[in-house]
Amino acid sequence: MCKFGSKTLVRERERGSLGMVSPALSFSGKDCDFYFSSRDDDMDENNDRSESPFGAGNPFKSGKGSSAGDRPGHKRFRTQMSNLQLKVLKACFSDYRTPTMQECEMLGNEIGLPKRVVQVWFQNARAKEKKFKINIGRPFMISQGSPDGPRPECTLCALASPGAGMLGFPTPATPSPAMSLSTTPTKTLLQTPPPPPPPPPPPPVPS
Amino acid sequence: MCKFGSKTLVRERERGSLGMVSPALSFSGKDCDFYFSSRDDDMDENNDRSESPFGAGNPFKSGKGSSAGDRPGHKRFRTQMSNLQLKVLKACFSDYRTPTMQECEMLGNEIGLPKRVVQVWFQNARAKEKKFKINIGRPFMISQGSPDGPRPECTLCALASPGAGMLGFPTPATPSPAMSLSTTPTKTLLQTPPPPPPPPPPPPVPS
DNA sequence: TGCTAATCAGTGGTAATTAA
DNA sequence: TTAATTACCACTGATTAGCA
């Protein structure tokens, strides 16, 4: 089984092209260096966006092809996100924790970060949130309406509360199997409202 | 280790389509721009891909007889279906599980996917369904009213699928017992009307 | 140092292939 | 065609490592 291979990202998930109505973030962020890790697991594709409003000065992309990471003596690049970028990311995160690749890409374009970075940020954010929840929920003192408590509500509909910030999630700290519903409601990130909901039923083959 | 299922989410979102009525798929999907997958390793893609509603990019795989797949170093192309496409496919699947070649072709045209992809999808769908059926019939706790599927929705809000009939397609193909619920009903949040909560998308950035 | 971006390693779903 | 495999790919959890 091949575990990972490089990925060519050809994938297109649900193309949010729909209407991305994104709020046009026109930030003037400042720095955003991307680096590319071309390691296996991820793909990186650097979309070249060298001119994004967020400023992209990419330091130098490590040569990519060759695993830049394993290079001893090579520093790993660490993207320094601007406040603005973080703000946007957090805002989005409160809405949905697991954007699709495509959404990551769009969002990345909006704020001037490579898709990969956005993706990683979300991953880390999810991890962080989870860890946090577990911590507070653990110790004996769970009694109470614990903040994170096992909220019976459904993750589907209970999106995080807007103001909630990261912890807005209902998901119980414990990943109960049953819950694997993973809250990820993937939806179009930037709330693209475009096409109404139309699940066009399949026509029984137009014969 | 039960981790959560991952991705599944992207796909099957709400499936209330059961009733789906008007088909009307009039997509013009056919564009099919194909991208040739870039090859070898990383590279990336970046260009935005097509814009058709379906986006279908058909990679036209297997082109020549030289089995595209066996080519070492050559990645096998993997079609990434959009939600819309999946929705349609599932809906169709609920109607008839074994469409003819012709039907596959027509359907493919409607949604912008090559006949072959449609055909394969149906094959896999049948296989998955079968597997699923076998699985649920076994393990403990199957009690539930629904013979076919786990109901992912939440009772609180009942947001998810109303009738959730799962079109005949039990999405959860997960083998793991515990996970069987992982059907992640991902739904399109976007359209979730419920919470008026205005998810602040990306803040308008103060320039 | 703590926070967190990036990476490593492993898991699971599923599109595409191959065998029967 | 079905059944079994193979290969792709996004995700999670755990680490590693940069920088305030």
CSV table of C-alpha atoms (C1' of nucleotides) in Angstrom, one decimal:
chain,number,residue,atom,x,y,z
A,1,MET,CA,0.0,0.0,0.0
A,2,CYS,CA,1.2,3.0,-0.8
A,3,LYS,CA,0.9,5.5,1.7
A,4,PHE,CA,1.7,8.6,0.5
A,5,GLY,CA,3.1,9.7,-2.6
A,6,SER,CA,3.4,13.0,-3.8
A,7,LYS,CA,0.4,14.6,-4.7
A,8,THR,CA,-0.4,16.3,-7.7
A,9,LEU,CA,-3.2,18.2,-6.6
A,10,VAL,CA,-5.2,17.9,-9.4
A,11,ARG,CA,-8.0,17.5,-7.4
A,12,GLU,CA,-10.8,19.8,-7.4
A,13,ARG,CA,-13.2,19.4,-4.7
A,14,GLU,CA,-16.3,20.9,-4.9
A,15,ARG,CA,-15.3,23.8,-6.7
A,16,GLY,CA,-16.4,26.6,-4.9
A,17,SER,CA,-16.2,28.5,-7.9
A,18,LEU,CA,-19.6,28.9,-7.4
A,19,GLY,CA,-19.7,32.1,-6.3
A,20,MET,CA,-17.2,32.8,-3.9
A,21,VAL,CA,-18.5,35.7,-2.7
A,22,SER,CA,-15.9,36.2,-0.7
A,23,PRO,CA,-15.9,39.3,1.1
A,24,ALA,CA,-13.1,40.4,-0.8
A,25,LEU,CA,-10.6,40.7,1.7
A,26,SER,CA,-8.3,43.1,0.6
A,27,PHE,CA,-5.8,43.1,3.1
A,28,SER,CA,-2.6,44.6,2.9
A,29,GLY,CA,-1.0,42.2,5.0
A,30,LYS,CA,2.4,42.3,5.1
A,31,ASP,CA,4.5,39.5,5.3
A,32,CYS,CA,3.9,36.2,4.3
A,33,ASP,CA,6.6,34.1,3.4
A,34,PHE,CA,5.9,30.9,2.2
A,35,TYR,CA,8.1,28.2,2.0
A,36,PHE,CA,7.4,25.1,0.5
A,37,SER,CA,7.8,22.0,1.9
A,38,SER,CA,7.7,19.5,-0.6
A,39,ARG,CA,7.7,16.7,1.6
A,40,ASP,CA,5.7,13.8,1.0
A,41,ASP,CA,2.7,14.3,2.8
A,42,ASP,CA,1.7,17.3,1.5
A,43,MET,CA,1.6,18.8,-1.5
A,44,ASP,CA,2.5,22.0,-1.9
A,45,GLU,CA,1.9,23.7,-4.6
A,46,ASN,CA,2.8,26.9,-4.4
A,47,ASN,CA,0.5,28.8,-6.1
A,48,ASP,CA,2.4,31.5,-7.2
A,49,ARG,CA,0.9,34.4,-6.1
A,50,SER,CA,3.6,36.6,-5.8
A,51,GLU,CA,1.7,39.6,-6.0
A,52,SER,CA,-0.9,39.2,-3.5
A,53,PRO,CA,-2.1,42.0,-1.5
A,54,PHE,CA,-0.8,40.3,1.4
A,55,GLY,CA,2.5,40.7,0.1
A,56,ALA,CA,4.3,37.8,-0.6
A,57,GLY,CA,7.7,37.9,-0.6
A,58,ASN,CA,8.7,34.5,-0.6
A,59,PRO,CA,12.0,34.1,0.8
A,60,PHE,CA,13.0,31.5,-1.3
A,61,LYS,CA,11.4,28.5,-1.9
A,62,SER,CA,13.5,25.9,-1.0
A,63,GLY,CA,14.2,24.1,-4.0
A,64,LYS,CA,11.3,22.1,-3.6
A,65,GLY,CA,11.9,19.1,-5.5
A,66,SER,CA,14.5,17.9,-3.3
A,67,SER,CA,13.2,17.4,0.0
A,68,ALA,CA,14.0,20.6,1.4
A,69,GLY,CA,13.2,19.5,4.8
A,70,ASP,CA,15.6,16.9,5.4
A,71,ARG,CA,18.4,19.0,4.5
A,72,PRO,CA,20.5,19.2,7.5
A,73,GLY,CA,21.6,22.5,8.2
A,74,HIS,CA,18.7,23.9,6.5
A,75,LYS,CA,16.3,25.9,8.4
A,76,ARG,CA,12.7,25.1,8.2
A,77,PHE,CA,10.8,28.1,7.2
A,78,ARG,CA,8.2,29.3,9.4
A,79,THR,CA,5.5,31.4,8.0
A,80,GLN,CA,4.9,34.4,10.0
A,81,MET,CA,1.3,35.3,9.8
A,82,SER,CA,0.2,38.8,10.2
A,83,ASN,CA,-2.5,39.7,12.5
A,84,LEU,CA,-4.9,40.3,9.8
A,85,GLN,CA,-4.3,36.9,8.3
A,86,LEU,CA,-4.8,35.3,11.7
A,87,LYS,CA,-7.9,37.2,12.2
A,88,VAL,CA,-9.4,36.0,9.1
A,89,LEU,CA,-8.3,32.5,9.6
A,90,LYS,CA,-9.8,32.5,13.0
A,91,ALA,CA,-13.0,33.9,11.8
A,92,CYS,CA,-13.3,31.3,9.3
A,93,PHE,CA,-12.4,28.7,11.7
A,94,SER,CA,-15.2,29.6,13.9
A,95,ASP,CA,-17.5,28.9,11.1
A,96,TYR,CA,-16.2,25.7,9.9
A,97,ARG,CA,-13.3,23.8,11.1
A,98,THR,CA,-12.6,21.8,8.1
A,99,PRO,CA,-12.6,23.7,4.8
A,100,THR,CA,-12.0,21.8,1.7
A,101,MET,CA,-8.9,22.1,-0.3
A,102,GLN,CA,-10.5,24.4,-2.6
A,103,GLU,CA,-11.7,26.5,0.1
A,104,CYS,CA,-8.3,26.6,1.6
A,105,GLU,CA,-7.0,27.7,-1.7
A,106,MET,CA,-9.5,30.5,-2.1
A,107,LEU,CA,-9.0,31.6,1.4
A,108,GLY,CA,-5.3,31.5,0.8
A,109,ASN,CA,-5.7,33.7,-2.1
A,110,GLU,CA,-7.7,36.1,-0.2
A,111,ILE,CA,-5.3,36.5,2.5
A,112,GLY,CA,-2.2,35.9,0.6
A,113,LEU,CA,-1.0,32.6,1.9
A,114,PRO,CA,-0.4,29.4,0.1
A,115,LYS,CA,-3.1,26.9,0.2
A,116,ARG,CA,-0.9,24.6,2.0
A,117,VAL,CA,-0.2,27.0,4.8
A,118,VAL,CA,-3.9,27.6,5.2
A,119,GLN,CA,-4.5,23.9,5.3
A,120,VAL,CA,-1.8,23.4,7.9
A,121,TRP,CA,-3.2,26.2,10.0
A,122,PHE,CA,-6.6,24.6,10.1
A,123,GLN,CA,-5.1,21.3,11.0
A,124,ASN,CA,-3.2,22.8,13.8
A,125,ALA,CA,-6.1,24.8,14.9
A,126,ARG,CA,-8.2,21.7,15.1
A,127,ALA,CA,-5.6,20.0,17.1
A,128,LYS,CA,-5.1,22.8,19.4
A,129,GLU,CA,-8.8,23.1,20.0
A,130,LYS,CA,-9.1,19.5,20.7
A,131,LYS,CA,-6.2,19.5,23.1
A,132,PHE,CA,-7.6,22.4,24.9
A,133,LYS,CA,-10.9,20.8,25.3
A,134,ILE,CA,-9.4,17.7,26.6
A,135,ASN,CA,-7.5,19.5,29.1
A,136,ILE,CA,-10.2,21.4,30.6
A,137,GLY,CA,-12.6,18.6,30.4
A,138,ARG,CA,-10.4,16.1,32.1
A,139,PRO,CA,-9.6,16.8,35.5
A,140,PHE,CA,-12.1,15.8,37.9
A,141,MET,CA,-14.1,18.8,38.0
A,142,ILE,CA,-16.1,18.3,35.1
A,143,SER,CA,-19.2,18.7,36.9
A,144,GLN,CA,-21.0,21.7,35.9
A,145,GLY,CA,-22.0,22.8,32.7
A,146,SER,CA,-18.6,22.4,31.6
A,147,PRO,CA,-17.8,24.6,28.8
A,148,ASP,CA,-17.0,22.0,26.5
A,149,GLY,CA,-19.0,19.5,28.0
A,150,PRO,CA,-20.6,17.1,26.1
A,151,ARG,CA,-23.0,19.1,24.4
A,152,PRO,CA,-25.7,17.1,23.1
A,153,GLU,CA,-26.3,19.2,20.3
A,154,CYS,CA,-25.3,18.3,17.0
A,155,THR,CA,-22.3,19.5,15.4
A,156,LEU,CA,-23.9,19.8,12.2
A,157,CYS,CA,-26.2,22.5,13.0
A,158,ALA,CA,-24.5,24.0,15.8
A,159,LEU,CA,-21.8,25.7,14.2
A,160,ALA,CA,-19.6,27.3,16.4
A,161,SER,CA,-20.8,30.3,17.9
A,162,PRO,CA,-19.6,33.2,16.1
A,163,GLY,CA,-18.1,34.8,19.0
A,164,ALA,CA,-16.9,31.7,20.4
A,165,GLY,CA,-13.6,31.8,19.1
A,166,MET,CA,-11.9,28.6,19.0
A,167,LEU,CA,-13.7,26.9,21.6
A,168,GLY,CA,-16.9,27.2,20.2
A,169,PHE,CA,-17.2,23.8,19.4
A,170,PRO,CA,-19.7,21.6,20.7
A,171,THR,CA,-17.9,18.5,20.2
A,172,PRO,CA,-17.2,16.8,23.3
A,173,ALA,CA,-13.8,16.4,24.2
A,174,THR,CA,-13.9,12.8,24.0
A,175,PRO,CA,-14.0,11.6,20.7
A,176,SER,CA,-16.6,9.1,21.2
A,177,PRO,CA,-16.8,6.9,18.4
A,178,ALA,CA,-20.3,7.7,17.8
A,179,MET,CA,-19.4,11.2,17.3
A,180,SER,CA,-17.2,10.6,14.7
A,181,LEU,CA,-19.4,12.7,12.8
A,182,SER,CA,-16.7,14.9,12.9
A,183,THR,CA,-18.2,18.1,12.9
A,184,THR,CA,-16.8,19.0,9.7
A,185,PRO,CA,-19.5,20.3,7.9
A,186,THR,CA,-17.6,21.1,5.1
A,187,LYS,CA,-19.2,23.6,3.3
A,188,THR,CA,-18.3,26.2,1.3
A,189,LEU,CA,-16.1,28.2,3.2
A,190,LEU,CA,-16.6,31.6,2.3
A,191,GLN,CA,-20.1,31.3,2.3
A,192,THR,CA,-20.9,31.2,-1.1
A,193,PRO,CA,-24.4,31.6,-1.4
A,194,PRO,CA,-24.6,31.3,-5.0
A,195,PRO,CA,-26.6,28.6,-6.2
A,196,PRO,CA,-29.4,28.0,-4.1
A,197,PRO,CA,-29.5,24.7,-2.9
A,198,PRO,CA,-30.3,22.7,-5.5
A,199,PRO,CA,-29.7,19.4,-5.5
A,200,PRO,CA,-30.8,18.5,-8.7
A,201,PRO,CA,-32.1,15.3,-8.7
A,202,PRO,CA,-31.0,13.1,-11.1
A,203,PRO,CA,-33.0,12.8,-13.8
A,204,PRO,CA,-33.6,9.5,-14.6
A,205,VAL,CA,-31.5,9.6,-17.4
A,206,PRO,CA,-32.9,11.6,-20.0
A,207,SER,CA,-33.5,9.0,-22.3
B,1,MET,CA,-7.3,4.5,18.0
B,2,CYS,CA,-10.3,5.5,16.7
B,3,LYS,CA,-9.6,8.5,15.1
B,4,PHE,CA,-12.1,10.2,13.3
B,5,GLY,CA,-12.9,9.4,10.0
B,6,SER,CA,-11.6,11.9,8.0
B,7,LYS,CA,-12.4,13.1,4.8
B,8,THR,CA,-15.5,11.6,4.1
B,9,LEU,CA,-16.9,14.7,4.8
B,10,VAL,CA,-16.6,16.4,1.9
B,11,ARG,CA,-18.7,14.4,0.0
B,12,GLU,CA,-21.9,13.3,0.8
B,13,ARG,CA,-23.6,16.1,2.3
B,14,GLU,CA,-27.1,16.2,2.8
B,15,ARG,CA,-28.9,13.7,1.1
B,16,GLY,CA,-32.4,14.5,1.4
B,17,SER,CA,-32.6,14.3,-2.2
B,18,LEU,CA,-34.7,11.4,-2.1
B,19,GLY,CA,-37.4,13.0,-3.6
B,20,MET,CA,-35.6,14.8,-6.0
B,21,VAL,CA,-37.6,15.7,-8.6
B,22,SER,CA,-36.6,17.7,-11.2
B,23,PRO,CA,-33.7,16.7,-12.7
B,24,ALA,CA,-32.9,19.3,-14.8
B,25,LEU,CA,-29.4,18.9,-15.0
B,26,SER,CA,-28.5,21.1,-17.5
B,27,PHE,CA,-25.1,21.5,-17.0
B,28,SER,CA,-22.8,22.2,-19.5
B,29,GLY,CA,-20.2,20.3,-18.0
B,30,LYS,CA,-18.6,19.0,-20.8
B,31,ASP,CA,-15.8,21.2,-20.9
B,32,CYS,CA,-13.5,19.0,-19.5
B,33,ASP,CA,-10.4,20.6,-19.6
B,34,PHE,CA,-8.1,18.1,-19.0
B,35,TYR,CA,-5.2,18.6,-17.2
B,36,PHE,CA,-2.6,16.5,-17.5
B,37,SER,CA,-1.5,15.7,-14.3
B,38,SER,CA,1.7,17.0,-13.9
B,39,ARG,CA,3.7,14.2,-13.3
B,40,ASP,CA,6.3,13.2,-11.2
B,41,ASP,CA,6.4,14.8,-8.2
B,42,ASP,CA,5.4,17.7,-6.9
B,43,MET,CA,4.7,20.4,-9.1
B,44,ASP,CA,1.7,21.6,-8.7
B,45,GLU,CA,-1.0,22.7,-10.3
B,46,ASN,CA,-2.2,25.7,-9.6
B,47,ASN,CA,-4.1,26.9,-12.2
B,48,ASP,CA,-7.4,27.1,-11.3
B,49,ARG,CA,-9.2,24.6,-12.8
B,50,SER,CA,-12.2,24.7,-14.9
B,51,GLU,CA,-15.1,26.6,-13.9
B,52,SER,CA,-17.9,24.6,-14.9
B,53,PRO,CA,-20.4,23.9,-12.4
B,54,PHE,CA,-19.3,20.4,-12.3
B,55,GLY,CA,-15.9,21.1,-13.0
B,56,ALA,CA,-15.3,17.9,-14.2
B,57,GLY,CA,-11.9,17.7,-15.4
B,58,ASN,CA,-11.6,14.7,-17.0
B,59,PRO,CA,-8.3,13.5,-17.2
B,60,PHE,CA,-8.9,11.3,-19.8
B,61,LYS,CA,-7.0,8.8,-18.4
B,62,SER,CA,-6.1,5.7,-19.8
B,63,GLY,CA,-5.7,7.0,-23.0
B,64,LYS,CA,-3.8,4.9,-25.0
B,65,GLY,CA,-3.3,1.4,-24.3
B,66,SER,CA,-0.3,2.0,-22.4
B,67,SER,CA,-2.0,1.6,-19.2
B,68,ALA,CA,-1.6,4.8,-17.7
B,69,GLY,CA,-1.5,3.4,-14.4
B,70,ASP,CA,1.3,1.1,-14.5
B,71,ARG,CA,3.6,3.7,-15.4
B,72,PRO,CA,5.9,3.9,-12.6
B,73,GLY,CA,6.5,7.3,-11.7
B,74,HIS,CA,3.3,8.2,-13.2
B,75,LYS,CA,0.5,9.1,-11.0
B,76,ARG,CA,-2.8,7.6,-11.6
B,77,PHE,CA,-5.3,10.2,-12.1
B,78,ARG,CA,-8.0,10.4,-9.6
B,79,THR,CA,-11.1,12.2,-10.4
B,80,GLN,CA,-12.3,14.4,-7.7
B,81,MET,CA,-16.0,14.7,-8.0
B,82,SER,CA,-17.8,17.7,-6.9
B,83,ASN,CA,-20.6,17.6,-4.5
B,84,LEU,CA,-23.0,18.3,-7.1
B,85,GLN,CA,-21.8,15.5,-9.2
B,86,LEU,CA,-21.9,13.1,-6.3
B,87,LYS,CA,-25.3,14.2,-5.4
B,88,VAL,CA,-26.6,13.5,-8.8
B,89,LEU,CA,-24.9,10.2,-9.0
B,90,LYS,CA,-26.3,9.2,-5.7
B,91,ALA,CA,-29.7,10.2,-6.6
B,92,CYS,CA,-29.4,8.2,-9.8
B,93,PHE,CA,-28.1,5.3,-7.9
B,94,SER,CA,-31.1,5.3,-5.7
B,95,ASP,CA,-33.2,4.8,-8.7
B,96,TYR,CA,-31.3,2.2,-10.5
B,97,ARG,CA,-28.1,0.7,-9.5
B,98,THR,CA,-27.1,-0.6,-12.8
B,99,PRO,CA,-27.4,1.8,-15.6
B,100,THR,CA,-26.5,0.8,-19.0
B,101,MET,CA,-23.6,2.1,-20.9
B,102,GLN,CA,-25.7,4.5,-22.7
B,103,GLU,CA,-27.2,5.8,-19.6
B,104,CYS,CA,-23.8,6.2,-18.1
B,105,GLU,CA,-22.8,8.2,-21.0
B,106,MET,CA,-25.8,10.4,-20.9
B,107,LEU,CA,-25.5,10.9,-17.3
B,108,GLY,CA,-21.9,11.7,-17.7
B,109,ASN,CA,-22.7,14.3,-20.2
B,110,GLU,CA,-25.1,15.9,-17.9
B,111,ILE,CA,-22.8,16.2,-15.1
B,112,GLY,CA,-19.6,16.6,-17.0
B,113,LEU,CA,-17.9,13.4,-16.3
B,114,PRO,CA,-16.6,10.8,-18.7
B,115,LYS,CA,-18.8,7.9,-19.2
B,116,ARG,CA,-16.1,5.7,-17.9
B,117,VAL,CA,-15.9,7.5,-14.7
B,118,VAL,CA,-19.6,7.3,-14.2
B,119,GLN,CA,-19.5,3.6,-14.9
B,120,VAL,CA,-16.7,3.0,-12.4
B,121,TRP,CA,-18.6,5.1,-9.9
B,122,PHE,CA,-21.6,2.9,-10.2
B,123,GLN,CA,-19.5,-0.2,-9.9
B,124,ASN,CA,-17.9,1.1,-6.7
B,125,ALA,CA,-21.2,2.2,-5.4
B,126,ARG,CA,-22.7,-1.2,-5.8
B,127,ALA,CA,-19.7,-2.8,-4.2
B,128,LYS,CA,-19.8,-0.3,-1.4
B,129,GLU,CA,-23.4,-0.8,-0.8
B,130,LYS,CA,-23.1,-4.5,-0.6
B,131,LYS,CA,-20.3,-4.3,1.8
B,132,PHE,CA,-22.2,-1.9,3.9
B,133,LYS,CA,-25.1,-4.1,4.0
B,134,ILE,CA,-23.1,-7.0,5.1
B,135,ASN,CA,-21.5,-5.0,7.8
B,136,ILE,CA,-24.5,-3.6,9.4
B,137,GLY,CA,-26.2,-6.8,9.5
B,138,ARG,CA,-23.7,-8.2,11.8
B,139,PRO,CA,-22.3,-6.3,14.6
B,140,PHE,CA,-23.9,-5.6,17.7
B,141,MET,CA,-26.2,-2.8,18.0
B,142,ILE,CA,-28.0,-2.5,14.9
B,143,SER,CA,-31.0,-1.8,16.5
B,144,GLN,CA,-32.4,1.1,14.9
B,145,GLY,CA,-35.3,1.7,13.0
B,146,SER,CA,-33.6,2.2,9.9
B,147,PRO,CA,-32.6,-0.8,8.1
B,148,ASP,CA,-30.5,1.0,5.9
B,149,GLY,CA,-28.6,3.3,7.7
B,150,PRO,CA,-27.4,5.0,10.6
B,151,ARG,CA,-28.9,8.2,11.0
B,152,PRO,CA,-26.5,10.8,11.3
B,153,GLU,CA,-28.8,13.5,12.0
B,154,CYS,CA,-29.4,15.1,15.2
B,155,THR,CA,-32.5,14.8,17.0
B,156,LEU,CA,-32.2,18.2,18.4
B,157,CYS,CA,-32.5,20.1,15.4
B,158,ALA,CA,-33.4,17.6,12.9
B,159,LEU,CA,-31.5,19.5,10.6
B,160,ALA,CA,-30.0,16.9,8.8
B,161,SER,CA,-32.0,14.9,6.6
B,162,PRO,CA,-35.5,14.9,7.2
B,163,GLY,CA,-36.4,11.7,5.9
B,164,ALA,CA,-33.0,10.8,5.6
B,165,GLY,CA,-33.7,8.2,3.6
B,166,MET,CA,-30.4,7.8,2.4
B,167,LEU,CA,-31.1,7.1,-0.8
B,168,GLY,CA,-30.2,3.9,-0.9
B,169,PHE,CA,-26.8,4.8,-0.5
B,170,PRO,CA,-25.5,4.2,2.8
B,171,THR,CA,-22.6,6.2,2.8
B,172,PRO,CA,-20.8,5.0,5.6
B,173,ALA,CA,-18.9,2.3,4.3
B,174,THR,CA,-16.7,2.2,7.2
B,175,PRO,CA,-15.8,-1.0,8.4
B,176,SER,CA,-15.1,-0.2,11.8
B,177,PRO,CA,-17.9,-1.0,14.0
B,178,ALA,CA,-17.6,1.9,16.1
B,179,MET,CA,-17.3,4.2,13.4
B,180,SER,CA,-20.2,3.2,11.6
B,181,LEU,CA,-21.7,6.3,12.3
B,182,SER,CA,-19.3,8.2,10.7
B,183,THR,CA,-21.5,9.0,8.0
B,184,THR,CA,-20.9,12.4,8.5
B,185,PRO,CA,-23.7,14.0,7.1
B,186,THR,CA,-21.9,16.8,6.1
B,187,LYS,CA,-24.2,19.2,4.9
B,188,THR,CA,-23.9,22.3,3.3
B,189,LEU,CA,-23.8,24.6,5.9
B,190,LEU,CA,-24.3,27.3,3.7
B,191,GLN,CA,-27.6,26.7,3.2
B,192,THR,CA,-28.4,26.0,6.6
B,193,PRO,CA,-31.0,28.3,7.4
B,194,PRO,CA,-31.3,27.6,10.9
B,195,PRO,CA,-29.0,29.6,12.7
B,196,PRO,CA,-29.1,33.0,11.5
B,197,PRO,CA,-25.9,33.4,12.9
B,198,PRO,CA,-23.9,35.3,10.7
B,199,PRO,CA,-20.8,33.8,10.5
B,200,PRO,CA,-18.5,36.5,9.9
B,201,PRO,CA,-16.6,35.6,7.1
B,202,PRO,CA,-13.6,37.2,6.6
B,203,PRO,CA,-13.6,40.5,8.0
B,204,PRO,CA,-13.4,43.3,5.8
B,205,VAL,CA,-10.0,44.0,6.6
B,206,PRO,CA,-9.2,47.4,7.3
B,207,SER,CA,-7.0,48.4,4.7
C,1,DT,C1',10.0,29.1,27.4
C,2,DG,C1',5.4,29.0,25.3
C,3,DC,C1',3.1,29.1,21.3
C,4,DT,C1',2.5,27.4,17.0
C,5,DA,C1',4.0,26.5,12.0
C,6,DA,C1',5.7,22.6,9.7
C,7,DT,C1',6.7,17.7,9.4
C,8,DC,C1',6.3,12.8,10.2
C,9,DA,C1',3.7,8.7,10.4
C,10,DG,C1',-0.4,6.3,10.1
C,11,DT,C1',-5.6,5.8,9.0
C,12,DG,C1',-9.5,5.6,6.1
C,13,DG,C1',-12.4,6.5,2.1
C,14,DT,C1',-12.7,5.9,-2.5
C,15,DA,C1',-11.5,6.3,-7.7
C,16,DA,C1',-9.3,3.4,-10.8
C,17,DT,C1',-7.3,-1.2,-12.1
C,18,DT,C1',-7.0,-5.8,-12.5
C,19,DA,C1',-8.6,-10.5,-11.9
C,20,DA,C1',-12.1,-13.9,-12.3
D,1,DT,C1',-20.4,-7.7,-14.1
D,2,DT,C1',-18.5,-8.5,-9.4
D,3,DA,C1',-14.7,-8.9,-6.2
D,4,DA,C1',-10.3,-7.8,-5.0
D,5,DT,C1',-6.5,-4.6,-5.3
D,6,DT,C1',-4.0,-0.7,-6.0
D,7,DA,C1',-3.1,4.0,-5.6
D,8,DC,C1',-4.3,8.7,-4.3
D,9,DC,C1',-5.1,12.0,-0.9
D,10,DA,C1',-6.9,14.5,3.0
D,11,DC,C1',-7.1,14.0,7.7
D,12,DT,C1',-5.5,13.0,12.7
D,13,DG,C1',-2.1,12.7,16.3
D,14,DA,C1',2.4,13.3,17.6
D,15,DT,C1',6.7,15.6,16.9
D,16,DT,C1',10.0,18.8,15.6
D,17,DA,C1',11.6,23.3,15.5
D,18,DG,C1',11.4,28.9,14.9
D,19,DC,C1',10.6,32.8,16.9
D,20,DA,C1',8.3,36.2,20.0
